[in-house]
Amino acid sequence: MEKIYTPQKEDFEFVEGRNLEVDTNFASQGYWRGVFVHFTKNKFAITGVFLVAVIMIFAIFAPVFSSYAYDEIISVTDEGGKEIVAKALSPQFAGSAENLFADKTFIFGTDDVGRDLWTRTWQGARVSLIIAFVAIFIDMLIGTSYGLISGFFGGTVDNILQRFIEIAGSIPTLVIISILAIFMDKGIGLVIASLLITEWIGMSKIARAECLKLKEREYVLASRTLGAGSFHIIFTQILPNTIGPIITQVMFSIPVAIFTEAFLSFVGVGIVLPQCSIGSLIEAGFGNITILPYQILPPITVLAILMLGFNLIGDGFREALAPKLEDM
């Protein structure tokens, strides 16, 4: 019987001077790490992150550390005991004006009621961001689930669900808002309800399209063969592979939600005074634009920065999730 030779350590000689460093250009990396690398290399996307982060930091901390509450009417008492309200004061810093309010700072000035516009601007940005994030998060849950179920089951189920979407999408948004305004009080609840009814349709269409593309893949067939249920396959096999396009859609939906909230508040069916949002501040500034033009500048600037920032982030995610060959 022939003896099998077993290689020994001394049979091999290590070659000196070899470069054993791993070439990072060709090293294997996960999908999400690749997305992160492409996203961080996009200067416009990073600029968008910076702009949104700055606005969010001010929205969170500025009202907390401000000297005035967002609904506080600022006033002083003169020598005769008469109360003087700080109505329509231009932007000023302490000691920069010869008036009864020379010792106070109003970075953005005050409105025609006597409230500090600096505090109200960042409080309004906070309210608008909360409304947008809450509405879009719920829309993502509803729209994604609806689209995945419609695309996965297909046939009669898909036809019925898609006809419902066509009917819902054919109703003008203003009609829906007008009907809601009849049965609901003005305020945050009405704005969120309006966004929930109108913004989930686009999310569902993207989820359905991705599901139609993925449900015939081999791993789905393998799960079916092993006896997995339909909803198990939808939410554990297909959903994780649709996260990329959904995240991109969310990034583009947030500025739409912020703009919609601003529009609703501007036309008078949104936030109720003394509460404020970006839209209500723009509406108040627009009413005084001929005599107090400085009042409309802060909320419009914040709205423009938010819209620009989220759109840049959305573009960055879209390019990072599907990079072009020349960017690889």
mmCIF file of C-alpha atoms in Angstrom:
data_model
loop_
_atom_site.group_PDB
_atom_site.id
_atom_site.type_symbol
_atom_site.label_atom_id
_atom_site.label_comp_id
_atom_site.label_asym_id
_atom_site.label_seq_id
_atom_site.Cartn_x
_atom_site.Cartn_y
_atom_site.Cartn_z
ATOM 1 C CA MET A 1 0.000 0.000 0.000
ATOM 2 C CA GLU A 2 1.417 3.364 -1.027
ATOM 3 C CA LYS A 3 2.092 5.711 1.843
ATOM 4 C CA ILE A 4 0.527 9.176 1.553
ATOM 5 C CA TYR A 5 3.061 11.944 2.104
ATOM 6 C CA THR A 6 2.033 14.715 4.493
ATOM 7 C CA PRO A 7 3.655 18.136 3.787
ATOM 8 C CA GLN A 8 5.861 19.413 6.591
ATOM 9 C CA LYS A 9 6.595 22.965 7.675
ATOM 10 C CA GLU A 10 10.253 22.728 6.649
ATOM 11 C CA ASP A 11 9.225 21.891 3.089
ATOM 12 C CA PHE A 12 8.278 25.518 2.527
ATOM 13 C CA GLU A 13 10.424 28.625 2.550
ATOM 14 C CA PHE A 14 8.994 32.103 3.187
ATOM 15 C CA VAL A 15 9.927 34.607 0.483
ATOM 16 C CA GLU A 16 11.336 37.777 2.011
ATOM 17 C CA GLY A 17 10.377 41.272 0.836
ATOM 18 C CA ARG A 18 6.868 40.451 -0.355
ATOM 19 C CA ASN A 19 4.212 43.163 -0.034
ATOM 20 C CA LEU A 20 1.360 41.548 1.908
ATOM 21 C CA GLU A 21 -0.809 44.671 2.193
ATOM 22 C CA VAL A 22 -4.356 44.291 0.902
ATOM 23 C CA ASP A 23 -5.220 46.465 -2.087
ATOM 24 C CA THR A 24 -8.241 48.393 -0.780
ATOM 25 C CA ASN A 25 -9.372 49.177 -4.318
ATOM 26 C CA PHE A 26 -10.129 45.509 -4.905
ATOM 27 C CA ALA A 27 -10.937 44.432 -1.356
ATOM 28 C CA SER A 28 -14.372 42.965 -0.812
ATOM 29 C CA GLN A 29 -16.807 45.289 0.963
ATOM 30 C CA GLY A 30 -20.436 45.087 1.934
ATOM 31 C CA TYR A 31 -23.230 46.724 -0.006
ATOM 32 C CA TRP A 32 -24.030 49.385 2.595
ATOM 33 C CA ARG A 33 -20.367 50.194 3.120
ATOM 34 C CA GLY A 34 -20.112 50.825 -0.608
ATOM 35 C CA VAL A 35 -23.163 53.086 -0.414
ATOM 36 C CA PHE A 36 -21.583 54.978 2.486
ATOM 37 C CA VAL A 37 -18.295 55.418 0.610
ATOM 38 C CA HIS A 38 -20.006 56.726 -2.533
ATOM 39 C CA PHE A 39 -22.272 59.006 -0.490
ATOM 40 C CA THR A 40 -19.422 60.581 1.483
ATOM 41 C CA LYS A 41 -17.493 61.215 -1.726
ATOM 42 C CA ASN A 42 -20.398 63.278 -3.067
ATOM 43 C CA LYS A 43 -19.658 66.890 -2.100
ATOM 44 C CA PHE A 44 -23.183 68.058 -2.817
ATOM 45 C CA ALA A 45 -24.672 65.333 -0.606
ATOM 46 C CA ILE A 46 -22.354 66.238 2.271
ATOM 47 C CA THR A 47 -23.302 69.886 1.795
ATOM 48 C CA GLY A 48 -26.963 68.884 2.079
ATOM 49 C CA VAL A 49 -26.259 66.952 5.292
ATOM 50 C CA PHE A 50 -24.464 69.989 6.710
ATOM 51 C CA LEU A 51 -27.304 72.378 5.827
ATOM 52 C CA VAL A 52 -30.002 70.138 7.299
ATOM 53 C CA ALA A 53 -27.908 69.445 10.409
ATOM 54 C CA VAL A 54 -27.403 73.166 11.062
ATOM 55 C CA ILE A 55 -31.128 73.880 10.762
ATOM 56 C CA MET A 56 -32.013 70.920 12.997
ATOM 57 C CA ILE A 57 -29.494 71.979 15.670
ATOM 58 C CA PHE A 58 -30.929 75.494 15.759
ATOM 59 C CA ALA A 59 -34.494 74.122 15.748
ATOM 60 C CA ILE A 60 -33.721 71.899 18.744
ATOM 61 C CA PHE A 61 -31.601 74.212 20.897
ATOM 62 C CA ALA A 62 -32.374 77.816 19.908
ATOM 63 C CA PRO A 63 -35.879 77.948 21.487
ATOM 64 C CA VAL A 64 -34.522 76.286 24.644
ATOM 65 C CA PHE A 65 -31.720 78.790 25.211
ATOM 66 C CA SER A 66 -33.588 81.851 23.957
ATOM 67 C CA SER A 67 -34.374 84.639 26.417
ATOM 68 C CA TYR A 68 -38.009 84.664 25.293
ATOM 69 C CA ALA A 69 -40.714 82.066 24.762
ATOM 70 C CA TYR A 70 -42.103 81.687 21.261
ATOM 71 C CA ASP A 71 -45.554 82.908 22.408
ATOM 72 C CA GLU A 72 -44.317 85.590 24.813
ATOM 73 C CA ILE A 73 -45.404 89.175 24.128
ATOM 74 C CA ILE A 74 -42.405 91.289 25.139
ATOM 75 C CA SER A 75 -43.119 94.553 26.916
ATOM 76 C CA VAL A 76 -41.590 97.051 29.342
ATOM 77 C CA THR A 77 -43.017 99.710 31.657
ATOM 78 C CA ASP A 78 -42.021 103.327 31.071
ATOM 79 C CA GLU A 79 -41.463 105.967 33.730
ATOM 80 C CA GLY A 80 -45.148 106.830 33.813
ATOM 81 C CA GLY A 81 -46.111 103.226 34.551
ATOM 82 C CA LYS A 82 -47.458 102.604 31.060
ATOM 83 C CA GLU A 83 -46.821 99.218 29.475
ATOM 84 C CA ILE A 84 -45.070 99.450 26.098
ATOM 85 C CA VAL A 85 -45.123 96.386 23.822
ATOM 86 C CA ALA A 86 -42.154 95.649 21.540
ATOM 87 C CA LYS A 87 -44.238 95.729 18.364
ATOM 88 C CA ALA A 88 -42.549 95.559 14.946
ATOM 89 C CA LEU A 89 -39.006 96.286 16.099
ATOM 90 C CA SER A 90 -36.306 95.867 13.478
ATOM 91 C CA PRO A 91 -33.424 93.461 14.165
ATOM 92 C CA GLN A 92 -31.196 94.883 16.887
ATOM 93 C CA PHE A 93 -28.618 93.962 19.493
ATOM 94 C CA ALA A 94 -28.512 95.159 23.071
ATOM 95 C CA GLY A 95 -27.347 98.769 23.311
ATOM 96 C CA SER A 96 -27.652 99.383 19.583
ATOM 97 C CA ALA A 97 -30.900 101.356 19.624
ATOM 98 C CA GLU A 98 -32.097 104.439 21.481
ATOM 99 C CA ASN A 99 -35.434 103.174 22.731
ATOM 100 C CA LEU A 100 -37.024 101.510 25.740
ATOM 101 C CA PHE A 101 -35.785 98.135 24.458
ATOM 102 C CA ALA A 102 -32.143 99.154 23.980
ATOM 103 C CA ASP A 103 -31.019 96.590 26.555
ATOM 104 C CA LYS A 104 -32.651 93.705 24.666
ATOM 105 C CA THR A 105 -31.493 91.726 21.654
ATOM 106 C CA PHE A 106 -33.819 90.824 18.783
ATOM 107 C CA ILE A 107 -31.708 89.094 16.134
ATOM 108 C CA PHE A 108 -34.599 88.817 13.672
ATOM 109 C CA GLY A 109 -36.644 91.643 15.177
ATOM 110 C CA THR A 110 -40.161 91.284 16.574
ATOM 111 C CA ASP A 111 -43.501 90.736 14.885
ATOM 112 C CA ASP A 112 -46.473 93.097 14.885
ATOM 113 C CA VAL A 113 -47.737 91.567 18.149
ATOM 114 C CA GLY A 114 -44.465 91.925 20.060
ATOM 115 C CA ARG A 115 -43.036 88.394 19.922
ATOM 116 C CA ASP A 116 -39.390 87.583 19.234
ATOM 117 C CA LEU A 117 -38.982 86.371 15.646
ATOM 118 C CA TRP A 118 -35.704 84.562 16.388
ATOM 119 C CA THR A 119 -37.436 82.204 18.815
ATOM 120 C CA ARG A 120 -40.552 81.860 16.676
ATOM 121 C CA THR A 121 -38.529 81.045 13.543
ATOM 122 C CA TRP A 122 -36.696 78.133 15.146
ATOM 123 C CA GLN A 123 -39.799 76.968 17.004
ATOM 124 C CA GLY A 124 -41.616 77.004 13.655
ATOM 125 C CA ALA A 125 -38.782 75.025 12.043
ATOM 126 C CA ARG A 126 -39.040 72.477 14.856
ATOM 127 C CA VAL A 127 -42.800 72.088 14.377
ATOM 128 C CA SER A 128 -42.474 71.762 10.597
ATOM 129 C CA LEU A 129 -39.737 69.138 10.891
ATOM 130 C CA ILE A 130 -41.704 67.118 13.466
ATOM 131 C CA ILE A 131 -44.801 67.156 11.258
ATOM 132 C CA ALA A 132 -42.799 66.147 8.183
ATOM 133 C CA PHE A 133 -40.873 63.308 9.893
ATOM 134 C CA VAL A 134 -43.939 61.862 11.631
ATOM 135 C CA ALA A 135 -46.078 61.998 8.486
ATOM 136 C CA ILE A 136 -43.398 60.561 6.195
ATOM 137 C CA PHE A 137 -42.535 57.769 8.650
ATOM 138 C CA ILE A 138 -46.171 56.640 8.808
ATOM 139 C CA ASP A 139 -46.512 57.075 5.031
ATOM 140 C CA MET A 140 -43.445 54.885 4.556
ATOM 141 C CA LEU A 141 -44.956 52.116 6.701
ATOM 142 C CA ILE A 142 -48.342 52.279 4.964
ATOM 143 C CA GLY A 143 -47.087 52.790 1.404
ATOM 144 C CA THR A 144 -44.324 50.184 1.597
ATOM 145 C CA SER A 145 -46.596 47.505 3.077
ATOM 146 C CA TYR A 146 -49.360 48.283 0.578
ATOM 147 C CA GLY A 147 -47.025 48.184 -2.415
ATOM 148 C CA LEU A 148 -45.240 44.984 -1.354
ATOM 149 C CA ILE A 149 -48.500 43.128 -0.744
ATOM 150 C CA SER A 150 -49.936 44.329 -4.049
ATOM 151 C CA GLY A 151 -46.850 43.364 -6.046
ATOM 152 C CA PHE A 152 -46.263 40.013 -4.338
ATOM 153 C CA PHE A 153 -49.750 38.535 -4.642
ATOM 154 C CA GLY A 154 -50.495 40.007 -8.084
ATOM 155 C CA GLY A 155 -53.557 38.942 -10.034
ATOM 156 C CA THR A 156 -56.915 39.968 -8.602
ATOM 157 C CA VAL A 157 -55.409 41.365 -5.395
ATOM 158 C CA ASP A 158 -53.050 43.593 -7.368
ATOM 159 C CA ASN A 159 -55.833 44.784 -9.699
ATOM 160 C CA ILE A 160 -58.130 45.732 -6.811
ATOM 161 C CA LEU A 161 -55.392 47.520 -4.837
ATOM 162 C CA GLN A 162 -54.115 49.396 -7.894
ATOM 163 C CA ARG A 163 -57.610 50.551 -8.881
ATOM 164 C CA PHE A 164 -57.991 51.957 -5.365
ATOM 165 C CA ILE A 165 -54.693 53.842 -5.754
ATOM 166 C CA GLU A 166 -55.838 55.279 -9.089
ATOM 167 C CA ILE A 167 -59.060 56.527 -7.506
ATOM 168 C CA ALA A 168 -57.241 57.989 -4.485
ATOM 169 C CA GLY A 169 -54.596 59.621 -6.677
ATOM 170 C CA SER A 170 -57.155 61.195 -9.000
ATOM 171 C CA ILE A 171 -58.731 63.264 -6.194
ATOM 172 C CA PRO A 172 -57.086 66.713 -5.996
ATOM 173 C CA THR A 173 -55.198 67.363 -2.778
ATOM 174 C CA LEU A 174 -57.065 70.613 -2.119
ATOM 175 C CA VAL A 175 -60.378 68.734 -2.234
ATOM 176 C CA ILE A 176 -59.128 66.255 0.364
ATOM 177 C CA ILE A 177 -57.857 69.065 2.583
ATOM 178 C CA SER A 178 -61.134 70.960 2.275
ATOM 179 C CA ILE A 179 -63.122 67.890 3.319
ATOM 180 C CA LEU A 180 -60.820 67.248 6.277
ATOM 181 C CA ALA A 181 -61.087 70.889 7.354
ATOM 182 C CA ILE A 182 -64.873 70.434 7.680
ATOM 183 C CA PHE A 183 -64.573 67.560 10.151
ATOM 184 C CA MET A 184 -61.312 68.434 11.924
ATOM 185 C CA ASP A 185 -60.079 71.429 13.858
ATOM 186 C CA LYS A 186 -57.210 73.432 12.444
ATOM 187 C CA GLY A 187 -53.801 72.494 13.762
ATOM 188 C CA ILE A 188 -51.090 69.860 13.649
ATOM 189 C CA GLY A 189 -53.604 66.999 13.460
ATOM 190 C CA LEU A 190 -55.188 68.344 10.273
ATOM 191 C CA VAL A 191 -51.794 68.850 8.627
ATOM 192 C CA ILE A 192 -50.572 65.341 9.498
ATOM 193 C CA ALA A 193 -53.864 63.778 8.343
ATOM 194 C CA SER A 194 -53.588 65.615 5.017
ATOM 195 C CA LEU A 195 -50.040 64.352 4.507
ATOM 196 C CA LEU A 196 -50.973 60.796 5.477
ATOM 197 C CA ILE A 197 -53.790 60.636 2.930
ATOM 198 C CA THR A 198 -51.838 62.097 0.013
ATOM 199 C CA GLU A 199 -48.152 61.161 0.380
ATOM 200 C CA TRP A 200 -48.174 57.346 0.712
ATOM 201 C CA ILE A 201 -49.191 56.641 -2.900
ATOM 202 C CA GLY A 202 -45.768 57.365 -4.405
ATOM 203 C CA MET A 203 -44.097 55.171 -1.793
ATOM 204 C CA SER A 204 -46.422 52.264 -2.589
ATOM 205 C CA LYS A 205 -45.698 52.456 -6.320
ATOM 206 C CA ILE A 206 -41.950 52.222 -5.741
ATOM 207 C CA ALA A 207 -42.364 49.311 -3.306
ATOM 208 C CA ARG A 208 -44.636 47.481 -5.765
ATOM 209 C CA ALA A 209 -42.190 47.942 -8.638
ATOM 210 C CA GLU A 210 -39.317 46.587 -6.556
ATOM 211 C CA CYS A 211 -41.426 43.649 -5.381
ATOM 212 C CA LEU A 212 -42.360 42.698 -8.959
ATOM 213 C CA LYS A 213 -38.657 42.660 -9.794
ATOM 214 C CA LEU A 214 -37.557 40.662 -6.750
ATOM 215 C CA LYS A 215 -40.320 38.113 -6.168
ATOM 216 C CA GLU A 216 -39.044 35.818 -8.941
ATOM 217 C CA ARG A 217 -35.492 35.673 -7.574
ATOM 218 C CA GLU A 218 -33.944 32.372 -6.517
ATOM 219 C CA TYR A 219 -33.878 33.102 -2.794
ATOM 220 C CA VAL A 220 -37.633 33.768 -2.828
ATOM 221 C CA LEU A 221 -38.237 30.470 -4.639
ATOM 222 C CA ALA A 222 -36.030 28.714 -2.083
ATOM 223 C CA SER A 223 -38.047 30.196 0.802
ATOM 224 C CA ARG A 224 -41.276 29.045 -0.820
ATOM 225 C CA THR A 225 -39.844 25.564 -1.301
ATOM 226 C CA LEU A 226 -38.922 25.386 2.371
ATOM 227 C CA GLY A 227 -42.506 26.270 3.325
ATOM 228 C CA ALA A 228 -42.179 29.947 4.279
ATOM 229 C CA GLY A 229 -45.438 31.908 4.353
ATOM 230 C CA SER A 230 -46.208 34.780 2.014
ATOM 231 C CA PHE A 231 -45.932 37.528 4.615
ATOM 232 C CA HIS A 232 -42.722 36.020 5.971
ATOM 233 C CA ILE A 233 -41.221 36.208 2.482
ATOM 234 C CA ILE A 234 -42.525 39.749 1.925
ATOM 235 C CA PHE A 235 -41.181 41.270 5.126
ATOM 236 C CA THR A 236 -38.018 39.222 5.696
ATOM 237 C CA GLN A 237 -36.827 38.410 2.171
ATOM 238 C CA ILE A 238 -38.112 41.128 -0.159
ATOM 239 C CA LEU A 239 -38.418 44.175 2.119
ATOM 240 C CA PRO A 240 -34.699 44.309 3.103
ATOM 241 C CA ASN A 241 -33.780 44.391 -0.593
ATOM 242 C CA THR A 242 -36.093 47.351 -1.286
ATOM 243 C CA ILE A 243 -34.700 49.589 1.471
ATOM 244 C CA GLY A 244 -32.410 51.512 -0.877
ATOM 245 C CA PRO A 245 -35.064 52.933 -3.245
ATOM 246 C CA ILE A 246 -37.409 53.531 -0.294
ATOM 247 C CA ILE A 247 -34.775 55.576 1.561
ATOM 248 C CA THR A 248 -34.217 57.648 -1.567
ATOM 249 C CA GLN A 249 -37.960 58.259 -1.901
ATOM 250 C CA VAL A 250 -38.159 59.258 1.784
ATOM 251 C CA MET A 251 -35.402 61.822 1.320
ATOM 252 C CA PHE A 252 -37.332 63.398 -1.553
ATOM 253 C CA SER A 253 -40.666 63.155 0.298
ATOM 254 C CA ILE A 254 -39.528 65.056 3.397
ATOM 255 C CA PRO A 255 -39.073 68.431 1.605
ATOM 256 C CA VAL A 256 -42.417 67.864 -0.151
ATOM 257 C CA ALA A 257 -44.050 67.334 3.245
ATOM 258 C CA ILE A 258 -42.396 70.469 4.665
ATOM 259 C CA PHE A 259 -43.537 72.515 1.672
ATOM 260 C CA THR A 260 -47.070 71.076 1.940
ATOM 261 C CA GLU A 261 -47.220 71.992 5.622
ATOM 262 C CA ALA A 262 -46.019 75.498 4.786
ATOM 263 C CA PHE A 263 -48.674 75.788 2.082
ATOM 264 C CA LEU A 264 -51.470 74.611 4.389
ATOM 265 C CA SER A 265 -50.428 77.042 7.104
ATOM 266 C CA PHE A 266 -50.095 79.809 4.539
ATOM 267 C CA VAL A 267 -53.672 79.351 3.311
ATOM 268 C CA GLY A 268 -54.964 79.277 6.877
ATOM 269 C CA VAL A 269 -55.832 75.618 7.536
ATOM 270 C CA GLY A 270 -52.619 74.672 9.323
ATOM 271 C CA ILE A 271 -51.072 75.733 12.598
ATOM 272 C CA VAL A 272 -53.203 77.836 14.943
ATOM 273 C CA LEU A 273 -51.791 80.868 16.763
ATOM 274 C CA PRO A 274 -49.928 81.329 19.059
ATOM 275 C CA GLN A 275 -48.286 78.091 17.862
ATOM 276 C CA CYS A 276 -46.143 78.642 14.783
ATOM 277 C CA SER A 277 -44.597 76.832 11.872
ATOM 278 C CA ILE A 278 -42.588 77.857 8.842
ATOM 279 C CA GLY A 279 -45.786 78.281 6.833
ATOM 280 C CA SER A 280 -47.623 80.358 9.426
ATOM 281 C CA LEU A 281 -44.595 82.647 9.808
ATOM 282 C CA ILE A 282 -44.416 83.124 6.033
ATOM 283 C CA GLU A 283 -48.142 83.888 5.986
ATOM 284 C CA ALA A 284 -47.724 86.480 8.770
ATOM 285 C CA GLY A 285 -44.713 88.014 7.039
ATOM 286 C CA PHE A 286 -46.534 88.134 3.713
ATOM 287 C CA GLY A 287 -49.350 90.105 5.336
ATOM 288 C CA ASN A 288 -46.862 92.757 6.462
ATOM 289 C CA ILE A 289 -44.455 92.605 3.528
ATOM 290 C CA THR A 290 -45.061 96.206 2.420
ATOM 291 C CA ILE A 291 -44.398 97.784 5.833
ATOM 292 C CA LEU A 292 -42.257 95.186 7.649
ATOM 293 C CA PRO A 293 -40.403 93.300 4.884
ATOM 294 C CA TYR A 294 -37.770 91.905 7.268
ATOM 295 C CA GLN A 295 -40.345 89.614 8.932
ATOM 296 C CA ILE A 296 -40.708 87.270 5.963
ATOM 297 C CA LEU A 297 -36.984 86.781 5.323
ATOM 298 C CA PRO A 298 -36.079 84.362 8.197
ATOM 299 C CA PRO A 299 -38.812 81.735 7.596
ATOM 300 C CA ILE A 300 -38.358 81.851 3.808
ATOM 301 C CA THR A 301 -34.597 81.397 4.204
ATOM 302 C CA VAL A 302 -35.033 78.443 6.576
ATOM 303 C CA LEU A 303 -37.563 76.831 4.214
ATOM 304 C CA ALA A 304 -35.265 77.292 1.213
ATOM 305 C CA ILE A 305 -32.280 75.790 3.065
ATOM 306 C CA LEU A 306 -34.304 72.779 4.198
ATOM 307 C CA MET A 307 -35.673 72.160 0.701
ATOM 308 C CA LEU A 308 -32.190 72.466 -0.834
ATOM 309 C CA GLY A 309 -30.531 70.313 1.831
ATOM 310 C CA PHE A 310 -32.974 67.393 1.643
ATOM 311 C CA ASN A 311 -32.953 67.409 -2.162
ATOM 312 C CA LEU A 312 -29.150 67.280 -2.185
ATOM 313 C CA ILE A 313 -29.253 64.359 0.265
ATOM 314 C CA GLY A 314 -31.833 62.589 -1.894
ATOM 315 C CA ASP A 315 -29.701 63.016 -5.003
ATOM 316 C CA GLY A 316 -26.694 61.728 -3.074
ATOM 317 C CA PHE A 317 -28.535 58.598 -1.937
ATOM 318 C CA ARG A 318 -29.849 57.950 -5.443
ATOM 319 C CA GLU A 319 -26.364 58.085 -6.926
ATOM 320 C CA ALA A 320 -24.802 56.080 -4.075
ATOM 321 C CA LEU A 321 -27.383 53.290 -4.305
ATOM 322 C CA ALA A 322 -26.915 52.959 -8.086
ATOM 323 C CA PRO A 323 -23.416 54.291 -8.875
ATOM 324 C CA LYS A 324 -22.397 54.833 -12.472
ATOM 325 C CA LEU A 325 -19.558 52.777 -13.927
ATOM 326 C CA GLU A 326 -17.224 55.765 -14.129
ATOM 327 C CA ASP A 327 -17.733 56.388 -10.399
ATOM 328 C CA MET A 328 -16.792 52.850 -9.374
#
